[in-house]
Structures are given as C-alpha cells and as structure tokens.
Tab-separated table of C-alpha atoms in Angstrom:
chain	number	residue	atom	x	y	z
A	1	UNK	CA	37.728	117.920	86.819
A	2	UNK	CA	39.185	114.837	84.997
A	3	UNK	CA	42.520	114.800	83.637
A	4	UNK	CA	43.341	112.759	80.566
A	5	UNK	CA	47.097	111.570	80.008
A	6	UNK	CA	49.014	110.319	77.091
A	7	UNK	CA	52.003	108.989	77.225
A	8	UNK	CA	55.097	107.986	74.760
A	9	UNK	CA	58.173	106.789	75.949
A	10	UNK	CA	61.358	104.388	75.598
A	11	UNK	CA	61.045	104.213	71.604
A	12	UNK	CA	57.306	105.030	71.070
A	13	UNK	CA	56.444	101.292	70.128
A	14	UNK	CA	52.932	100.400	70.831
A	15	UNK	CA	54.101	99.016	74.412
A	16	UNK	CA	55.123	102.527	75.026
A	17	UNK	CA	52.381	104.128	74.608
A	18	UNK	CA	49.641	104.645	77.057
A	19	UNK	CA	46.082	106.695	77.509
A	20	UNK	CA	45.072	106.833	81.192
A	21	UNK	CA	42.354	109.324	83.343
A	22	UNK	CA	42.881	110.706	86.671
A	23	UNK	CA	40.524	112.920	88.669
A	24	UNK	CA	41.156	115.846	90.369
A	25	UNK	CA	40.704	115.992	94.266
A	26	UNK	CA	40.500	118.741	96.580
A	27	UNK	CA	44.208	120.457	96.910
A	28	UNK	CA	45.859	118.722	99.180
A	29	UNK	CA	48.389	120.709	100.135
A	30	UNK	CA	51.243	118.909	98.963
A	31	UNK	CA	54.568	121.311	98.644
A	32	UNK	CA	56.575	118.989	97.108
A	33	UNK	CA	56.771	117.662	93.676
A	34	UNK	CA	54.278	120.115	92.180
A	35	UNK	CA	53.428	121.613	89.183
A	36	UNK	CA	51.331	124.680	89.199
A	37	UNK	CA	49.382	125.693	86.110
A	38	UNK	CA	47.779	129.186	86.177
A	39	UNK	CA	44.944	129.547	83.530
A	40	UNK	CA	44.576	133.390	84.427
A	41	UNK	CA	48.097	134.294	83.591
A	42	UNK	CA	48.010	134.789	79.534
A	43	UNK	CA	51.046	135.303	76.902
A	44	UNK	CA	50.813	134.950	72.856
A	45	UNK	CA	48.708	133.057	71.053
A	46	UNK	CA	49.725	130.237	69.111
A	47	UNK	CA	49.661	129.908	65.111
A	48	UNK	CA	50.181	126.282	64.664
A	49	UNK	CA	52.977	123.625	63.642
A	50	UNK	CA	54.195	122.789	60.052
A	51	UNK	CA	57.058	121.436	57.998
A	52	UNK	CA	59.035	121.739	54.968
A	53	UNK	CA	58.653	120.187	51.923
A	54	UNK	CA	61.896	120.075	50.320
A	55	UNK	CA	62.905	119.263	46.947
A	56	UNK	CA	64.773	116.158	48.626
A	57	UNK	CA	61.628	115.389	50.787
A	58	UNK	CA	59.246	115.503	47.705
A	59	UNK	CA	61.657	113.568	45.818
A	60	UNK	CA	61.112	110.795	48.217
A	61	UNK	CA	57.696	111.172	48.327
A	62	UNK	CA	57.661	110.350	44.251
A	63	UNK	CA	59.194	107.268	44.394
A	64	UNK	CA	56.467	105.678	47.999
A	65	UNK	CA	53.328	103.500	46.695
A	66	UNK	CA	49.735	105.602	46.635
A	67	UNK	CA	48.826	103.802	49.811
A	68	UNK	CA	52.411	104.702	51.874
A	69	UNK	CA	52.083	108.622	50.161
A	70	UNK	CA	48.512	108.678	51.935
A	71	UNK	CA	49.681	107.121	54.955
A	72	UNK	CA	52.610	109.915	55.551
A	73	UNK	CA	50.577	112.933	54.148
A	74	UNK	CA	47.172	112.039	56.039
A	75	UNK	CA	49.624	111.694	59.368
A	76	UNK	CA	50.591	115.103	58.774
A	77	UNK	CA	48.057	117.439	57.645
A	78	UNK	CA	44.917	115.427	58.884
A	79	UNK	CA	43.006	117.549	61.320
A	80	UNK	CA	42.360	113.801	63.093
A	81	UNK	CA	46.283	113.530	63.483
A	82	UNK	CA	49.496	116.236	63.416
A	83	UNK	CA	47.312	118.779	61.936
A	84	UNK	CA	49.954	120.707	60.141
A	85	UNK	CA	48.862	123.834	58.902
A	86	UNK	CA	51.733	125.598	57.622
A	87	UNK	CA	54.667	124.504	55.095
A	88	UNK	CA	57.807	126.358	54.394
A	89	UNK	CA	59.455	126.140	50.384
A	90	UNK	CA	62.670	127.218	49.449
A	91	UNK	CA	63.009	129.596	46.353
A	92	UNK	CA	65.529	128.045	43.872
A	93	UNK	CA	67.628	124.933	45.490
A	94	UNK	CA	68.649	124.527	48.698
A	95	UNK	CA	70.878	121.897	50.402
A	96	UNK	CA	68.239	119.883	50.452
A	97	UNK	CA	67.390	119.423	46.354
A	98	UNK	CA	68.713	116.804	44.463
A	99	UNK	CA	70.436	118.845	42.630
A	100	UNK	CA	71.093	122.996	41.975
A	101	UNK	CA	68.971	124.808	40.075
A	102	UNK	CA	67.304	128.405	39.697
A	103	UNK	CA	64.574	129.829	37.781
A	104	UNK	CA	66.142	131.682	35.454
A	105	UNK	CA	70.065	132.525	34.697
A	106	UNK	CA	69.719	135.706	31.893
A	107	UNK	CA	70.979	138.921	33.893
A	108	UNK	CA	69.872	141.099	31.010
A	109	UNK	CA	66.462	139.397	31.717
A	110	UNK	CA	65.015	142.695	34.146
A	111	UNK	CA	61.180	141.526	33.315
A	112	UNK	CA	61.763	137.828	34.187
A	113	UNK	CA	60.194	136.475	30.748
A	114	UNK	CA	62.632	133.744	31.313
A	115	UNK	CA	61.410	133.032	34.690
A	116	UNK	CA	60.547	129.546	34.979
A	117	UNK	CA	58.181	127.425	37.532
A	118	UNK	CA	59.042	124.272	35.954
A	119	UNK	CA	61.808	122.894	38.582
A	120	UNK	CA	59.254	123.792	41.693
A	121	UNK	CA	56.384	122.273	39.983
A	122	UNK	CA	58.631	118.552	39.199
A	123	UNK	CA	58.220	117.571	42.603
A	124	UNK	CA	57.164	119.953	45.233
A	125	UNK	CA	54.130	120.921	44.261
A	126	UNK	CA	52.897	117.223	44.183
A	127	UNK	CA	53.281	116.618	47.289
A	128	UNK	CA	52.203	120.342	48.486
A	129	UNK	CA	48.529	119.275	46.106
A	130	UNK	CA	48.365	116.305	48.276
A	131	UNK	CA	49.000	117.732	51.415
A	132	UNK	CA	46.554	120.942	50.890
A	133	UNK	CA	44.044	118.145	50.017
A	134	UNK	CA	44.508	116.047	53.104
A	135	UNK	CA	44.248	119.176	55.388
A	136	UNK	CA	40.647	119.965	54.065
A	137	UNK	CA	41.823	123.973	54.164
A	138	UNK	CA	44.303	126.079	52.580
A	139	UNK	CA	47.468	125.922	53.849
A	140	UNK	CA	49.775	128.678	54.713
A	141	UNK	CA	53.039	129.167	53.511
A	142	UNK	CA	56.636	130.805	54.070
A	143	UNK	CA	59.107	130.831	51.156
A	144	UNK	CA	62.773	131.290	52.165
A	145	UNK	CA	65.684	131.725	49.650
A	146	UNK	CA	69.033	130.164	49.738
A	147	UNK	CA	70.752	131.922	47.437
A	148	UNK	CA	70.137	134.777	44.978
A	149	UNK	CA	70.719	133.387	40.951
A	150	UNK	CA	74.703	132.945	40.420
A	151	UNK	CA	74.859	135.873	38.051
A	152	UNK	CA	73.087	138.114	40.886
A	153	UNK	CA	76.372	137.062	43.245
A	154	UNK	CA	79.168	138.722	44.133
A	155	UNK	CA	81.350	135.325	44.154
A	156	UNK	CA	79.521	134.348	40.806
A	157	UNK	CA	78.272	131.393	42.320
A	158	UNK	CA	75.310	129.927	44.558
A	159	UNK	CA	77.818	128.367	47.196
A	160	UNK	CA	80.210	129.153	49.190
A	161	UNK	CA	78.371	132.640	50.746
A	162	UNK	CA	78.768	135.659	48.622
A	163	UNK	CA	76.790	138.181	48.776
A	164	UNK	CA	74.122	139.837	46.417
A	165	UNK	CA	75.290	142.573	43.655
A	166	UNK	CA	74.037	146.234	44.323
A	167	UNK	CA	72.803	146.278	41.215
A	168	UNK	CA	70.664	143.789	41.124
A	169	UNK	CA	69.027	144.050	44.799
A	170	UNK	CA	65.891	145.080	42.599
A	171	UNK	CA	65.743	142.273	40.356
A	172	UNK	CA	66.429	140.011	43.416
A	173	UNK	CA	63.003	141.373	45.404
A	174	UNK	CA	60.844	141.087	41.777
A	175	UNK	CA	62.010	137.831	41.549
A	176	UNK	CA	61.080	136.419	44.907
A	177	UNK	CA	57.641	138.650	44.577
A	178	UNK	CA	57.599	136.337	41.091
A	179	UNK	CA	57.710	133.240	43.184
A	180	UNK	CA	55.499	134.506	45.409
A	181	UNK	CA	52.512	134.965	42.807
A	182	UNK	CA	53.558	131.839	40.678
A	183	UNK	CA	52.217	129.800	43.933
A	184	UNK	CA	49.422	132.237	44.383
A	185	UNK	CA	48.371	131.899	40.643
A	186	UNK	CA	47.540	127.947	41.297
A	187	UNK	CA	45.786	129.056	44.463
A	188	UNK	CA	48.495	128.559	47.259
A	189	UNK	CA	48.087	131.252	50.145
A	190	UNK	CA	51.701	132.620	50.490
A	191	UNK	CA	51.554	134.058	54.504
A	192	UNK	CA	55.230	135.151	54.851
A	193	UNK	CA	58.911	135.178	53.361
A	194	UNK	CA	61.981	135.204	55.320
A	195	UNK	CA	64.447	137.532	53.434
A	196	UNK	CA	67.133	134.921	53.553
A	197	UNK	CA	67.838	131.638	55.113
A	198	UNK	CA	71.079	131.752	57.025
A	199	UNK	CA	72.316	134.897	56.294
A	200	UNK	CA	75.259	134.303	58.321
A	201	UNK	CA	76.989	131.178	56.602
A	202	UNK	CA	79.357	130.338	54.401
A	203	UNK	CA	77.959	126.673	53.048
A	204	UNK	CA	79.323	124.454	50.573
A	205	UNK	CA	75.611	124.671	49.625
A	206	UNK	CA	73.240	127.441	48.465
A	207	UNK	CA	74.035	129.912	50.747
A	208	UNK	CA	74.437	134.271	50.537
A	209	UNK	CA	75.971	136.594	53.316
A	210	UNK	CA	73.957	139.205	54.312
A	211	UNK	CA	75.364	141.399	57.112
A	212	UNK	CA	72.200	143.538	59.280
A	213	UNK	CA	72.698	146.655	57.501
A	214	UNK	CA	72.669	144.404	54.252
A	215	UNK	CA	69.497	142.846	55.259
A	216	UNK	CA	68.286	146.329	56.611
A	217	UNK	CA	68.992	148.086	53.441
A	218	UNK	CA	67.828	145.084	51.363
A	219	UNK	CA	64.409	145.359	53.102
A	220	UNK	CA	63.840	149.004	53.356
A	221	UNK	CA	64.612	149.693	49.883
A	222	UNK	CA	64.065	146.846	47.592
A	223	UNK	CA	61.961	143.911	48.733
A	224	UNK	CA	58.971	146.120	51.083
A	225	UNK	CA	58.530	148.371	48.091
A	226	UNK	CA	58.858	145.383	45.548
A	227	UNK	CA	55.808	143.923	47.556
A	228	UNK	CA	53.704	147.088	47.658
A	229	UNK	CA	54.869	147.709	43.734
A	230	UNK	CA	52.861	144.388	43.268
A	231	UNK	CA	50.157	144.377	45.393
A	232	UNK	CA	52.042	141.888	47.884
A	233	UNK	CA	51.566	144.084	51.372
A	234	UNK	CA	49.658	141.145	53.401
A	235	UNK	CA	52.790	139.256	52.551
A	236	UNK	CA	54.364	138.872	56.081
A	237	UNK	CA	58.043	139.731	56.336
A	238	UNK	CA	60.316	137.690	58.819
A	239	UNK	CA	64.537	138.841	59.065
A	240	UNK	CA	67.021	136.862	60.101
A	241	UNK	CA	65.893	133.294	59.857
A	242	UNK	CA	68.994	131.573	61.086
A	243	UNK	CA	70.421	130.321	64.766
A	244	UNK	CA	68.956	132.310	67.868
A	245	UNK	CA	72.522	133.550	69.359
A	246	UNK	CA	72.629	136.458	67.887
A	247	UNK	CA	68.768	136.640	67.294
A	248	UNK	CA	68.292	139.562	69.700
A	249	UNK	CA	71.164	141.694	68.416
A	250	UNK	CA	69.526	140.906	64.667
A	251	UNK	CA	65.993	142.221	65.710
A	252	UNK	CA	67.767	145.346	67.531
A	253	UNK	CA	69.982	146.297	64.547
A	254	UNK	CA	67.396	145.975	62.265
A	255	UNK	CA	63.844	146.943	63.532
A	256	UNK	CA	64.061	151.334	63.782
A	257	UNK	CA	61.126	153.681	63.738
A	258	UNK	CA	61.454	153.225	59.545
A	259	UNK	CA	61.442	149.658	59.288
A	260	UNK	CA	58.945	148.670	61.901
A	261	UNK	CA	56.125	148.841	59.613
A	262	UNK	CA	57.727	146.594	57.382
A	263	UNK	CA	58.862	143.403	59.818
A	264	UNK	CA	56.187	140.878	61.035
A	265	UNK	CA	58.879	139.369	62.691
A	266	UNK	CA	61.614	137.365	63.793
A	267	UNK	CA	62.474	133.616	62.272
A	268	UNK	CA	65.295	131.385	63.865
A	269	UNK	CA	66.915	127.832	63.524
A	270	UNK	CA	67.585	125.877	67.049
A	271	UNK	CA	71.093	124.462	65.438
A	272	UNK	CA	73.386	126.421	68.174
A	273	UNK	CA	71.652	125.531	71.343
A	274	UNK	CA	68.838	126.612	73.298
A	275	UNK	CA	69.291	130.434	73.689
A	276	UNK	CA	65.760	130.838	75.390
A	277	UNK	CA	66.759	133.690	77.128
A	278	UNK	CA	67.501	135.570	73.777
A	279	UNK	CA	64.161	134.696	72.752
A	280	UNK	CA	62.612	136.468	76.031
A	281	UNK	CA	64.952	139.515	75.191
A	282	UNK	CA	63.652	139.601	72.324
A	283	UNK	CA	60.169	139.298	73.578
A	284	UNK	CA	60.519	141.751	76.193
A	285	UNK	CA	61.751	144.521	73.741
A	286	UNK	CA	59.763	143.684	70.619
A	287	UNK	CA	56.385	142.764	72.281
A	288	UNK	CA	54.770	143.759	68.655
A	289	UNK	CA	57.524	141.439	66.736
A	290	UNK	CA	56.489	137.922	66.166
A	291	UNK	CA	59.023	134.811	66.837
A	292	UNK	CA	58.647	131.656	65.017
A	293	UNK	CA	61.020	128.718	64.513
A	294	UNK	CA	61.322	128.181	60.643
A	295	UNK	CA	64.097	125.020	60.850
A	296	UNK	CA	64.780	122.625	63.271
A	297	UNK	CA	65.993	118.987	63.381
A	298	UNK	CA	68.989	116.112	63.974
A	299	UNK	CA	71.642	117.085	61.887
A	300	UNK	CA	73.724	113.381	61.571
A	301	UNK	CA	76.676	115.241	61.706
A	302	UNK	CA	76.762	116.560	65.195
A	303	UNK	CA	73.990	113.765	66.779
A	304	UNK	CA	74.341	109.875	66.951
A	305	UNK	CA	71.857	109.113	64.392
A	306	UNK	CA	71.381	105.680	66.467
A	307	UNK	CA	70.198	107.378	69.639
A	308	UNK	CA	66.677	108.052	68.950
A	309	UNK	CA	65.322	108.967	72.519
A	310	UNK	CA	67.677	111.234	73.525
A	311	UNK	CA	67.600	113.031	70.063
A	312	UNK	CA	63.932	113.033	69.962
A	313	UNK	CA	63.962	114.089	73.881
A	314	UNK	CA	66.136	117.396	72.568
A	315	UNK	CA	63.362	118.287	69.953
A	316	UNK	CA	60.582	117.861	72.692
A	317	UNK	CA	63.121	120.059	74.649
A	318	UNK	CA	63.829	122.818	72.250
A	319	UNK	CA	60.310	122.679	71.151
A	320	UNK	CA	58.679	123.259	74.760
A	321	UNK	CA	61.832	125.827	75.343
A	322	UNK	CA	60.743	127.798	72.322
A	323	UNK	CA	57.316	127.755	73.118
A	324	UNK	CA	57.522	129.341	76.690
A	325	UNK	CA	59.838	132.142	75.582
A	326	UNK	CA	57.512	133.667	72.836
A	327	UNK	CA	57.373	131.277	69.852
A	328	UNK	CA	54.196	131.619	68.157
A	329	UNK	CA	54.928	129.010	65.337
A	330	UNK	CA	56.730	126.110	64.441
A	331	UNK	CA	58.080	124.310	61.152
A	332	UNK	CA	59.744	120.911	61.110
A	333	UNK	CA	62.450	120.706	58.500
A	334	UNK	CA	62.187	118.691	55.859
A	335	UNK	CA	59.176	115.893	56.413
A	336	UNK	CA	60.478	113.058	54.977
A	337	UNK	CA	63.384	112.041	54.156
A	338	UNK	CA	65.207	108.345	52.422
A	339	UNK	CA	67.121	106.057	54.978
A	340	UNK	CA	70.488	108.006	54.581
A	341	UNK	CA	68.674	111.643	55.480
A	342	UNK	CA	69.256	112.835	52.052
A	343	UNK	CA	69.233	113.210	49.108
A	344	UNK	CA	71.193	116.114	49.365
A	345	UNK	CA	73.521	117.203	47.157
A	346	UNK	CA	76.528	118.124	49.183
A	347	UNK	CA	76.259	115.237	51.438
A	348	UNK	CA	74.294	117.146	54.691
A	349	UNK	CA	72.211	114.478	55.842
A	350	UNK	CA	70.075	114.694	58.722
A	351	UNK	CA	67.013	113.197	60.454
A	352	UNK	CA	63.229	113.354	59.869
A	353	UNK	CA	59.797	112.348	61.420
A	354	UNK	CA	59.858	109.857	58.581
A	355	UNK	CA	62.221	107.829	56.651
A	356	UNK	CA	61.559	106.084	53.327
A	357	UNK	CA	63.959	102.650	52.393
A	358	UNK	CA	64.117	103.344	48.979
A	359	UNK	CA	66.094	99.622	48.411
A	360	UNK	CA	62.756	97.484	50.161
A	361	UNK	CA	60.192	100.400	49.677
A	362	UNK	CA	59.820	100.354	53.041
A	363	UNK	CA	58.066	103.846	55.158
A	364	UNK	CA	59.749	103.913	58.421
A	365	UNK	CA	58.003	106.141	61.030
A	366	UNK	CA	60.283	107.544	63.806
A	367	UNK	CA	59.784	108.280	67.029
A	368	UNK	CA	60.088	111.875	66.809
A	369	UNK	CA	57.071	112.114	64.624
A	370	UNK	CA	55.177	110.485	67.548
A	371	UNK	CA	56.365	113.428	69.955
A	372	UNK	CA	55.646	116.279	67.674
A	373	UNK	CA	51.945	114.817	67.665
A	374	UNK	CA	52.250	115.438	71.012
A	375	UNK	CA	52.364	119.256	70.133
A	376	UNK	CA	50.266	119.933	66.847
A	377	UNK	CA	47.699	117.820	67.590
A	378	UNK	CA	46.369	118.891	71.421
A	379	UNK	CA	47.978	122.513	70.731
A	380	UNK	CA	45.402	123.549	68.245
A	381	UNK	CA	45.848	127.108	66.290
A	382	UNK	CA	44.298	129.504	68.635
A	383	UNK	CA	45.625	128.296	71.848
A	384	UNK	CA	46.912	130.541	74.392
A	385	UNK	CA	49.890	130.009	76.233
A	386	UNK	CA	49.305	130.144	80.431
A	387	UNK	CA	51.517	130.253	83.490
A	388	UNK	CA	52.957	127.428	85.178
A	389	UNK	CA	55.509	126.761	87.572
A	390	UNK	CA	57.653	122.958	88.030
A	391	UNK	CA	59.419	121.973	90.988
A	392	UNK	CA	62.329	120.651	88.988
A	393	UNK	CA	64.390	121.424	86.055
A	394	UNK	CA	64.555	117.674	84.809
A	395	UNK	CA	61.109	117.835	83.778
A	396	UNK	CA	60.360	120.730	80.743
A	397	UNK	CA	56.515	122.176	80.786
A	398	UNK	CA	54.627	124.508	78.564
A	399	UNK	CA	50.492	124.517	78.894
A	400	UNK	CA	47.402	126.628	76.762
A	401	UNK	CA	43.829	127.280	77.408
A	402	UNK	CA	42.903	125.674	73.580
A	403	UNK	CA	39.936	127.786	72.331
A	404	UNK	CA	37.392	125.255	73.343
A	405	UNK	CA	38.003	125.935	76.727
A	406	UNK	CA	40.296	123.248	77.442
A	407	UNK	CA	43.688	123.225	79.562
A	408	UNK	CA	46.146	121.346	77.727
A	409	UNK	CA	49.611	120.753	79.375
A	410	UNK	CA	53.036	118.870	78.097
A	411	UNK	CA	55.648	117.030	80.166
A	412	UNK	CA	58.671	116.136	78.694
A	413	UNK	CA	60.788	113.990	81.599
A	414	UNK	CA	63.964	113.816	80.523
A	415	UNK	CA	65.563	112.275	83.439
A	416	UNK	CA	66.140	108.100	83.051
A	417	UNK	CA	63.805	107.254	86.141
A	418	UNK	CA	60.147	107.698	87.154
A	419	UNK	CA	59.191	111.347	88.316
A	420	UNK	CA	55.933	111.816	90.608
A	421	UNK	CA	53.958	115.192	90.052
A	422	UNK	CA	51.462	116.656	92.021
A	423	UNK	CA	49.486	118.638	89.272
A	424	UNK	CA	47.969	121.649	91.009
A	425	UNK	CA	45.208	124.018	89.510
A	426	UNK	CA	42.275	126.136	90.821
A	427	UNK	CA	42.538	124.445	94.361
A	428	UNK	CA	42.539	120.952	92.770
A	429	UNK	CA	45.105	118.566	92.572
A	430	UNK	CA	45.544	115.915	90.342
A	431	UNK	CA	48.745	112.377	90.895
A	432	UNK	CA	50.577	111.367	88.173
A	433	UNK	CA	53.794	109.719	87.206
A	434	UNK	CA	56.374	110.829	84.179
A	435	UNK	CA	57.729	107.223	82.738
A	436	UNK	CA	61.446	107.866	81.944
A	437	UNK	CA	62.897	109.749	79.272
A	438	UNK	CA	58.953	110.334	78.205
A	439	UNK	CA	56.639	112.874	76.665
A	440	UNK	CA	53.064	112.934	78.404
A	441	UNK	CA	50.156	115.091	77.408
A	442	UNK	CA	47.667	116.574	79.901
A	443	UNK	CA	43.900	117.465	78.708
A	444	UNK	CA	41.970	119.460	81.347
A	445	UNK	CA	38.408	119.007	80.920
C-alpha cells in the first residue's frame, strides 16, 4: 500500500504546503506513537460540505471582476477543488443582509398575492446561478428563517426576539412553503428547512424565540401539514438549528412517537464550544435522526481576527470533532465576505474562507479556505466514516472508506512542534511526521 500526504501548515503559503508518498511496510510492532485506523468498523455516511450564500456574501460577490467571481466560485463548487454541494439561504434578512427586508408586510394578505421574490433574486440568486453552474449538478439546498414578517411578531418587530403570533402560525408555514417553491419554480432543488435559526436568542438582528413546545407545536400543526397541503413531503425538516449545548435536550423534548415522522433531523451552530459528547447522546438515542452543522465560523467579536492559525486550527478542530460524533453534513457560513467581515447591518462581523478589498478590488484567500479543502475535497459524498484510535489528544483524527474504495484519513496537529505517527492498518504500518500547528491529509490506495 502507498500512502499519499498533503500537508498545510504555518499560514498555508505555497512554502507551506507539501505533497509527499510513503509506503507501507510490514507492522512493525511499534506501541508508541500510533494511530490505528480500522476500515471494518463502520458509522454514518457522509452527505457532503457546503456554505451559505448570504445576502452580505452575494453582495460582495456583485461588486469582484468576472475573472475574481470565477476564481472564488470555481474554488468552491468545482468537483476539481472544494466540491461544495450544498448551500444554505436565509428566508427574508438575516444579520448578514445589507439591509432588512421581507417579502411581503400585508397581514390581511392570507393568499400571499403580495409575496414578493424580488429582494432574493437582487443578489443571491446570482451568485447561487453561478455556483449551480460551476458545480456541473444541481445543488442542494436548506432555507432557514430569521425572523417571521414584523406584523406576524409578538414584539411587532424583526429584532430583538419575539416570538410568532398564534394566529398567524399558518400563514408563517405557507409562507416559508412559498419560498420554498419560488426557488423550485427556477429549478433549485430545495433538500431541507430548519424551522428557525437560533431559536434561542434575543439579537439586535433578525431573530424569533421559539421555546421546544413552541417549535413542537409549530411543527406538528402548522409547517408538516403546510408541506403535505402543498405537495412539499420530500422537503427534509431539521429543529433546532442553533448551538449544540442544549442540542440533546432539544431533540428529546421534541422528537415523540407523533412527531418522529415529521423530523429528518437535528441542525446546530459550533458558537458555544465543542459539546461532542452531546452530539454522541444524541446519536446514541436518535440513531434514525440525522445531525448536520448548518453555521459555523470566527466571529471577530470573541476571536483575534489577526491570529489566523490558531482560528483556522479551531475550525479544523470543531470540524473533525463534529464529524466523529455523528455529523453527516457540513455548511460554512457565509462564503465570502469584504475586508471588515461584513456588510452586516448591525455591525456582527466575522471571518470567511475569502475576503474581498472592496477599496483596491483585491480577492484575498484565507487560510481557512485551504483547510476546509482538506475536508470537501478527499471526503467525497458517499464516504463512510471508520474507526480509529490516536495515541494522543494533541493530534484530532477522523478517516472514511470514500466509495471508490479508498481510505482517506485527516490529521489536524495542533500542538506548536513536530509530532511522529506510526500509521497502523491491516498489519501495515506506514512513518510520518505532523509539521506544527498543521492539517495533513492521508489517501490510502
């Protein structure tokens, strides 16, 4: 067996990077510094990666030359490179639009005549045309809401939390099924919906309050029968799509003999810490119950902005953390942003895989675009997630049997000094050496 490595460390410039083959030799019988990899120990399968395109992030996109749009979009969705396959779109504004708006504002309006497309289609669907093109397939995609319409509010307003009127809980699910077939009607596939993005906070930004029997009773009654009422069943249906500390307790106060039917699964954010083990809880308990990560990135305001390996380091982390506890799929959040991490309308700025200098027209790739590749492009859709054991916790490790038969393995060191391992598999054994504060890919052959 050969084994072929690829390395990124320090800040990912070409220096930094590195291809390199080893072969495997007969096992050894080295006990220290190994990593085992078991091919015949299986978990879940693997959807894919994917991203959001934002209103902010399409923005952006408007204002880059042809050849710097093609550069960023053919980076993404190009089966040759990240091979995104997914994208997530908010319904109505979100923190991340240049400014509020919603698709219609008549509350006497119960057949949505007034329902307009016009806001989505300024500058997200652009980008989303480009991006479908580049990726040579239909892509798949989850719509999320950050707020119900003001006049739909119990606060009359889309910030600030609130929650959504009785009353108009029926409205609410036609108008997100309206969403849904405005992007089918131009021949988007629509996968899944999340019911409500952070249902939990109360933001200075589009934001509602949903408590679980809120969400429960929101899903039971209005939006799974909304769906069926309009011919909307394959749409998947993911609850709580927020921070994983209270992702267990979500799934368990929700999910019931009733509802099961109705929930695909479970979406979370990583912006409250890692929280694997609620993901295996929830994995243990809700084997049937998909678990996908619908938001994750720097937020400025709690990271140094400046410290690029270290921040990209606790994507890689999360990421690989996510992956071994259940996670079948992965979105980015927004996929490009301008140099402040806006726009965004209430000042939330934050970090992406690529920044555009709107004052010298300048795309900036950063470096945790080049470890994401890491993931979406050797982790192929299909993939199937195998057993592995490391002989130290400084060095994170997730590995899948790809469907072409190949063993594919990630290394994320994050200590800051070289780490020897002794690769082990099927009585071979294979040397290699983790640069610091790296990410290193390993293709089995």
């Amino acid at each position: 067996m050969e084994l072929e490595l690829f390395t990124t460390y320090g800040q990912g410039s070409w220096q930094e990077q590195f291809r390199q083959t080893v072969t495997f030799k007969e096992d050894s019988q080295a006990e220290n510094q190994v990593v085992n990899l078991y091919p015949e120990v299986r978990f879940e399968t693997l959807e894919g990666f994917g991203g959001a395109i934002t209103d902010s992030a399409a923005y952006v996109y408007s204002l880059m030359s042809d050849e710097q749009k093609k550069e960023l979009i053919t980076t993404y969705f190009s089966p040759d490179r990240m091979n995104y396959r997914m994208v997530r779109i908010h319904m109505d504004s979100c923190d991340f639009s240049t400014e509020m708006y919603e698709a219609m504002e008549d509350s006497q309006d119960t057949e949505l005549s007034t329902f307009s497309f016009d806001r989505t289609e300024k500058y997200i669907m652009p980008m989303l045309r480009d991006a479908q093109e580049a990726a040579g397939r239909p892509l798949e995609l989850m719509l999320s809401p950050w707020s119900p319409p003001a006049f739909m509010k119990t606060n009359g307003s889309r910030v600030q939390g609130g929650s959504i009127r009785p009353e108009f809980r029926k409205m609410w699910a036609d108008y997100i099924c309206r969403y849904i077939k405005e992007f089918r009607d131009r021949g988007y596939k629509v996968k899944r919906i999340s019911l409500q993005n952070e249902p939990k906070a109360v933001q200075t930004w589009d934001s509602c309050i949903y408590t679980s029997k809120q969400e429960k009773e929101f899903l039971r009654d209005f939006m799974y029968p909304s769906l069926k009422e309009h011919g909307m069943e394959d749409v998947e249906i993911f609850i709580w799509d927020h921070n994983k500390e209270r992702v267990y307790e979500r799934v368990k106060e929700i999910v019931d003999s009733e509802t099961d039917k109705m929930v695909t699964g479970v979406a979370f954010h990583w912006y409250s810490g890692d929280h694997f083990e609620a993901l295996d809880l929830v994995r243990r308990h809700f084997p049937d119950k998909k678990m996908i990560i619908s938001e994750s990135c720097i937020e400025y305001s709690k990271f140094n902005e400046a410290d690029i390996v270290k921040s990209a380091a606790r994507l890689s982390h999360e990421m690989i953390g996510d992956l071994n506890n259940g996670m079948s799929a992965f979105y980015d959040w927004n996929l490009l942003l301008d140099e402040k991490g806006g726009p965004n309308h209430v000042g939330n700025y934050c970090h992406a895989p690529f920044l555009f200098d709107t004052q010298n027209k300048r795309l900036l790739p950063q470096l945790i675009q080049q470890h994401f590749e890491h993931f979406s492009h050797y982790l192929i859709p299909g993939s199937v997630r195998i057993g592995f054991s490391r002989y130290t916790e400084e060095i994170d490790v997730t590995a899948y049997e790809r469907p072409d038969g190949k063993i594919t393995a990630i290394f994320l060191n994050k200590a800051d000094r070289l780490l020897p391992v002794c690769l082990r598999m099927n009585g071979q054994m294979a040397q290699m050496l983790l640069f610091p504060e790296s990410v290193t890919t390993a293709m089995i052959e």
